[in-house]
Amino acid sequence: MERVTIDDLAARLGLSRASVSYALNGRPGVAEETRIRVLELARELGWQPSVSARSLSRSRADAIGIVLNRRPEDLGSEPFYMGLLSGIEAALSDAGTSLMVRFVPDGDSEAAVYRRWTAERRVDGVILTDLRLDDPRPSLLDDLSLPYLVHSGHLTERGWRFDNDQEATILVDHLAALGHARIAHISGPTDLLHEVERREAVVSGAEQHGMRASTFAGDYSLEGGHELTARLLGRRDAPTAIIYSNDLMAVGGLTALREAGRTDIAVVSWDDSLLCRTAWPGISALQRDPYHAGRSTATQLLARVRRPGDPPVGVVPPKPSELVVRDSSHPPR
C-alpha cells in the first residue's frame, strides 16, 4: 500500500496543501472545523510524516539554512534583516553550527534549494522568513522531513512572531493623540501575512479613534516609499500623517515630502534604525529587536534538531516594542 501524502489528504478534502499542513502541525491559519476534518481523515487513512530523510543517516550536518527571496545587493540596505541574521549567526556560532545563506529570485528557486539541501544532507533545519498567504513552503518542508521554524515575531511552536496588533495600536494611538484624522499606511507586499495583519490592525485602530485610514502596498524600497508618497500628495484627500512599514520607505517618503515642500505631514516608521535616527527631521519609529528574535529562533530550532520531541527550550522574551518619538511626529499643520 502506497504511503498517504499531504497531497492525498488535500485532494480528498478539497483543500490546499498548505491548509492541510497547517492543520496537521497545529499551526494557525485554518478554522478549527477544518483542522478536525483533516486530523480525522489523516487518522482514518493512516497518514504518517515521511521518515525517509531521518532514516538516511543519524549524523548531523551541523548547519542551519536560510533562503532569502531577494537580491543579495539589497540586504545591506535592510537594517532589520542585518539584525536578524546577526542574531541567528550568534546563536549558531555559540553552538558550533554553521549558517548557510542562499539568495533566490523566486519561490520555485527557493523550493529547489530545500530539495537539494535535503538530498545532499547539507543542513539540519531551516528558518523561514516572510510567510505568505497560502505559503507552500511549510508543507514542502514537512514532506521533506526537514525541521524548520518560521520567523516573523514572538516565539510560538513554529517560530517567532511580532505582535502586529500591539505595534499598530502604538503607532495609531500616537497619531490620534496628536490630533490626526486622516492617515495612510504604506505597507510591504500584499501577499505577506504580517503585512495583512498590519493593514487590518491599522484600519481597525483608526476606526476606534474615528480616524480615516487608507492603505497602499509598497515594496520596502527607498524608491517605492518615495514614489507612493509623491502620488499621495496629489490626492484631494491627502493624509495628514503616514505610517511606513519599514525604515527605507519612510526615508524615501520623507524625501518626497521635503522635495514637495510639505512639512505639514507627519511620518512614522514601523522599524527603527540608524536611517531614522540620522534623517532630517528624525523619524519617529518603533524600536524592535530583530537580533534577539533571530538569536531565539535559531536557539529554538537547534533544540528541535538535536532533541526532537522535547518541550520547547526556554528563551528570554524581548522587550515589548516601544515608539521612539522624533521630530517627524507633529500635530496636523
PDB file of C-alpha atoms in Angstrom, residues 172-303:
ATOM      1  CA  VAL A 172      -2.160  54.732  15.609  1.00  0.00           C
ATOM      2  CA  ASP A 173      -2.675  55.834  19.223  1.00  0.00           C
ATOM      3  CA  HIS A 174       0.337  58.125  18.880  1.00  0.00           C
ATOM      4  CA  LEU A 175      -1.061  59.811  15.768  1.00  0.00           C
ATOM      5  CA  ALA A 176      -4.548  60.055  17.272  1.00  0.00           C
ATOM      6  CA  ALA A 177      -3.129  61.773  20.364  1.00  0.00           C
ATOM      7  CA  LEU A 178      -1.504  64.349  18.073  1.00  0.00           C
ATOM      8  CA  GLY A 179      -4.901  65.118  16.537  1.00  0.00           C
ATOM      9  CA  HIS A 180      -4.644  63.435  13.141  1.00  0.00           C
ATOM     10  CA  ALA A 181      -7.916  62.443  11.466  1.00  0.00           C
ATOM     11  CA  ARG A 182      -6.680  61.144   8.080  1.00  0.00           C
ATOM     12  CA  ILE A 183      -3.780  58.714   7.992  1.00  0.00           C
ATOM     13  CA  ALA A 184      -2.217  56.475   5.360  1.00  0.00           C
ATOM     14  CA  HIS A 185      -0.298  53.234   5.763  1.00  0.00           C
ATOM     15  CA  ILE A 186       2.283  52.364   3.113  1.00  0.00           C
ATOM     16  CA  SER A 187       2.862  48.660   3.680  1.00  0.00           C
ATOM     17  CA  GLY A 188       5.039  45.976   2.186  1.00  0.00           C
ATOM     18  CA  PRO A 189       3.789  43.461  -0.427  1.00  0.00           C
ATOM     19  CA  THR A 190       0.149  42.456  -0.004  1.00  0.00           C
ATOM     20  CA  ASP A 191       0.801  38.703  -0.010  1.00  0.00           C
ATOM     21  CA  LEU A 192       2.923  38.753   3.171  1.00  0.00           C
ATOM     22  CA  LEU A 193       0.973  37.516   6.196  1.00  0.00           C
ATOM     23  CA  HIS A 194       2.458  40.039   8.607  1.00  0.00           C
ATOM     24  CA  GLU A 195       1.551  42.868   6.239  1.00  0.00           C
ATOM     25  CA  VAL A 196      -2.032  41.605   6.036  1.00  0.00           C
ATOM     26  CA  GLU A 197      -2.133  41.740   9.838  1.00  0.00           C
ATOM     27  CA  ARG A 198      -0.600  45.208   9.902  1.00  0.00           C
ATOM     28  CA  ARG A 199      -3.009  46.693   7.374  1.00  0.00           C
ATOM     29  CA  GLU A 200      -6.030  45.264   9.156  1.00  0.00           C
ATOM     30  CA  ALA A 201      -4.761  46.439  12.548  1.00  0.00           C
ATOM     31  CA  VAL A 202      -4.064  49.981  11.323  1.00  0.00           C
ATOM     32  CA  VAL A 203      -7.523  50.334   9.790  1.00  0.00           C
ATOM     33  CA  SER A 204      -9.211  48.835  12.868  1.00  0.00           C
ATOM     34  CA  GLY A 205      -7.241  51.056  15.243  1.00  0.00           C
ATOM     35  CA  ALA A 206      -8.032  54.151  13.211  1.00  0.00           C
ATOM     36  CA  GLU A 207     -11.750  53.354  13.219  1.00  0.00           C
ATOM     37  CA  GLN A 208     -11.699  53.098  17.005  1.00  0.00           C
ATOM     38  CA  HIS A 209     -10.416  56.678  17.139  1.00  0.00           C
ATOM     39  CA  GLY A 210     -12.860  57.933  14.500  1.00  0.00           C
ATOM     40  CA  MET A 211      -9.970  58.401  12.073  1.00  0.00           C
ATOM     41  CA  ARG A 212      -9.950  57.576   8.376  1.00  0.00           C
ATOM     42  CA  ALA A 213      -7.166  55.253   7.242  1.00  0.00           C
ATOM     43  CA  SER A 214      -6.143  54.257   3.719  1.00  0.00           C
ATOM     44  CA  THR A 215      -3.576  51.596   2.845  1.00  0.00           C
ATOM     45  CA  PHE A 216      -1.168  51.310  -0.074  1.00  0.00           C
ATOM     46  CA  ALA A 217       1.154  48.428  -0.947  1.00  0.00           C
ATOM     47  CA  GLY A 218       4.852  49.187  -1.327  1.00  0.00           C
ATOM     48  CA  ASP A 219       7.960  47.090  -1.811  1.00  0.00           C
ATOM     49  CA  TYR A 220      10.135  48.059   1.202  1.00  0.00           C
ATOM     50  CA  SER A 221      12.467  50.089  -1.016  1.00  0.00           C
ATOM     51  CA  LEU A 222      13.603  53.696  -0.744  1.00  0.00           C
ATOM     52  CA  GLU A 223      12.354  54.329  -4.267  1.00  0.00           C
ATOM     53  CA  GLY A 224       8.999  52.694  -3.555  1.00  0.00           C
ATOM     54  CA  GLY A 225       8.409  54.872  -0.494  1.00  0.00           C
ATOM     55  CA  HIS A 226       9.302  57.977  -2.484  1.00  0.00           C
ATOM     56  CA  GLU A 227       7.044  57.119  -5.425  1.00  0.00           C
ATOM     57  CA  LEU A 228       3.975  56.206  -3.368  1.00  0.00           C
ATOM     58  CA  THR A 229       4.318  59.287  -1.179  1.00  0.00           C
ATOM     59  CA  ALA A 230       4.587  61.575  -4.200  1.00  0.00           C
ATOM     60  CA  ARG A 231       1.401  60.015  -5.558  1.00  0.00           C
ATOM     61  CA  LEU A 232      -0.399  60.523  -2.255  1.00  0.00           C
ATOM     62  CA  LEU A 233       0.387  64.226  -2.280  1.00  0.00           C
ATOM     63  CA  GLY A 234      -1.651  64.643  -5.459  1.00  0.00           C
ATOM     64  CA  ARG A 235      -4.834  63.349  -3.864  1.00  0.00           C
ATOM     65  CA  ARG A 236      -7.566  65.725  -2.757  1.00  0.00           C
ATOM     66  CA  ASP A 237      -7.891  63.763   0.497  1.00  0.00           C
ATOM     67  CA  ALA A 238      -4.143  63.539   1.174  1.00  0.00           C
ATOM     68  CA  PRO A 239      -3.390  62.225   4.675  1.00  0.00           C
ATOM     69  CA  THR A 240      -2.012  64.382   7.469  1.00  0.00           C
ATOM     70  CA  ALA A 241       0.194  61.505   8.680  1.00  0.00           C
ATOM     71  CA  ILE A 242       1.773  58.448   7.045  1.00  0.00           C
ATOM     72  CA  ILE A 243       2.843  55.141   8.621  1.00  0.00           C
ATOM     73  CA  TYR A 244       5.546  53.284   6.680  1.00  0.00           C
ATOM     74  CA  SER A 245       6.126  49.564   7.174  1.00  0.00           C
ATOM     75  CA  ASN A 246       9.902  49.914   7.192  1.00  0.00           C
ATOM     76  CA  ASP A 247      12.642  52.482   7.593  1.00  0.00           C
ATOM     77  CA  LEU A 248      13.730  52.567   3.945  1.00  0.00           C
ATOM     78  CA  MET A 249      10.275  53.516   2.694  1.00  0.00           C
ATOM     79  CA  ALA A 250       9.954  56.085   5.487  1.00  0.00           C
ATOM     80  CA  VAL A 251      13.193  57.781   4.422  1.00  0.00           C
ATOM     81  CA  GLY A 252      12.074  57.714   0.785  1.00  0.00           C
ATOM     82  CA  GLY A 253       8.733  59.190   1.774  1.00  0.00           C
ATOM     83  CA  LEU A 254      10.357  61.900   3.862  1.00  0.00           C
ATOM     84  CA  THR A 255      12.491  62.851   0.860  1.00  0.00           C
ATOM     85  CA  ALA A 256       9.388  63.148  -1.334  1.00  0.00           C
ATOM     86  CA  LEU A 257       7.714  65.375   1.258  1.00  0.00           C
ATOM     87  CA  ARG A 258      10.776  67.594   1.511  1.00  0.00           C
ATOM     88  CA  GLU A 259      11.021  67.894  -2.289  1.00  0.00           C
ATOM     89  CA  ALA A 260       7.380  68.984  -2.406  1.00  0.00           C
ATOM     90  CA  GLY A 261       7.862  71.472   0.417  1.00  0.00           C
ATOM     91  CA  ARG A 262       5.357  69.572   2.561  1.00  0.00           C
ATOM     92  CA  THR A 263       6.367  69.938   6.190  1.00  0.00           C
ATOM     93  CA  ASP A 264       2.746  69.546   7.307  1.00  0.00           C
ATOM     94  CA  ILE A 265       2.576  65.725   7.046  1.00  0.00           C
ATOM     95  CA  ALA A 266       3.782  63.603   9.979  1.00  0.00           C
ATOM     96  CA  VAL A 267       5.846  60.455   9.352  1.00  0.00           C
ATOM     97  CA  VAL A 268       6.322  57.326  11.490  1.00  0.00           C
ATOM     98  CA  SER A 269       8.156  54.084  10.700  1.00  0.00           C
ATOM     99  CA  TRP A 270       7.413  50.510  11.809  1.00  0.00           C
ATOM    100  CA  ASP A 271      11.177  49.827  12.042  1.00  0.00           C
ATOM    101  CA  ASP A 272      13.790  51.952  13.772  1.00  0.00           C
ATOM    102  CA  SER A 273      17.362  52.122  12.505  1.00  0.00           C
ATOM    103  CA  LEU A 274      20.309  54.417  12.021  1.00  0.00           C
ATOM    104  CA  LEU A 275      18.484  55.744   8.957  1.00  0.00           C
ATOM    105  CA  CYS A 276      15.620  57.000  11.121  1.00  0.00           C
ATOM    106  CA  ARG A 277      17.963  58.467  13.715  1.00  0.00           C
ATOM    107  CA  THR A 278      20.076  60.390  11.195  1.00  0.00           C
ATOM    108  CA  ALA A 279      17.302  61.523   8.822  1.00  0.00           C
ATOM    109  CA  TRP A 280      16.225  65.159   8.854  1.00  0.00           C
ATOM    110  CA  PRO A 281      13.935  65.560  10.574  1.00  0.00           C
ATOM    111  CA  GLY A 282      14.492  62.450  12.701  1.00  0.00           C
ATOM    112  CA  ILE A 283      11.820  59.831  12.037  1.00  0.00           C
ATOM    113  CA  SER A 284       9.642  58.532  14.871  1.00  0.00           C
ATOM    114  CA  ALA A 285       9.898  54.743  14.816  1.00  0.00           C
ATOM    115  CA  LEU A 286       9.186  51.532  16.684  1.00  0.00           C
ATOM    116  CA  GLN A 287      12.204  50.061  18.414  1.00  0.00           C
ATOM    117  CA  ARG A 288      12.043  46.316  17.856  1.00  0.00           C
ATOM    118  CA  ASP A 289      14.686  43.675  18.449  1.00  0.00           C
ATOM    119  CA  PRO A 290      15.433  41.613  15.319  1.00  0.00           C
ATOM    120  CA  TYR A 291      18.774  40.486  16.785  1.00  0.00           C
ATOM    121  CA  HIS A 292      17.069  38.911  19.808  1.00  0.00           C
ATOM    122  CA  ALA A 293      14.354  37.379  17.616  1.00  0.00           C
ATOM    123  CA  GLY A 294      16.954  35.866  15.287  1.00  0.00           C
ATOM    124  CA  ARG A 295      19.009  34.508  18.160  1.00  0.00           C
ATOM    125  CA  SER A 296      15.959  32.986  19.867  1.00  0.00           C
ATOM    126  CA  THR A 297      14.636  31.440  16.653  1.00  0.00           C
ATOM    127  CA  ALA A 298      17.999  29.791  15.981  1.00  0.00           C
ATOM    128  CA  THR A 299      18.247  28.538  19.581  1.00  0.00           C
ATOM    129  CA  GLN A 300      14.771  27.017  19.361  1.00  0.00           C
ATOM    130  CA  LEU A 301      15.492  25.357  16.006  1.00  0.00           C
ATOM    131  CA  LEU A 302      18.758  23.866  17.267  1.00  0.00           C
ATOM    132  CA  ALA A 303      16.922  22.356  20.225  1.00  0.00           C
TER     133      ALA A 303
END
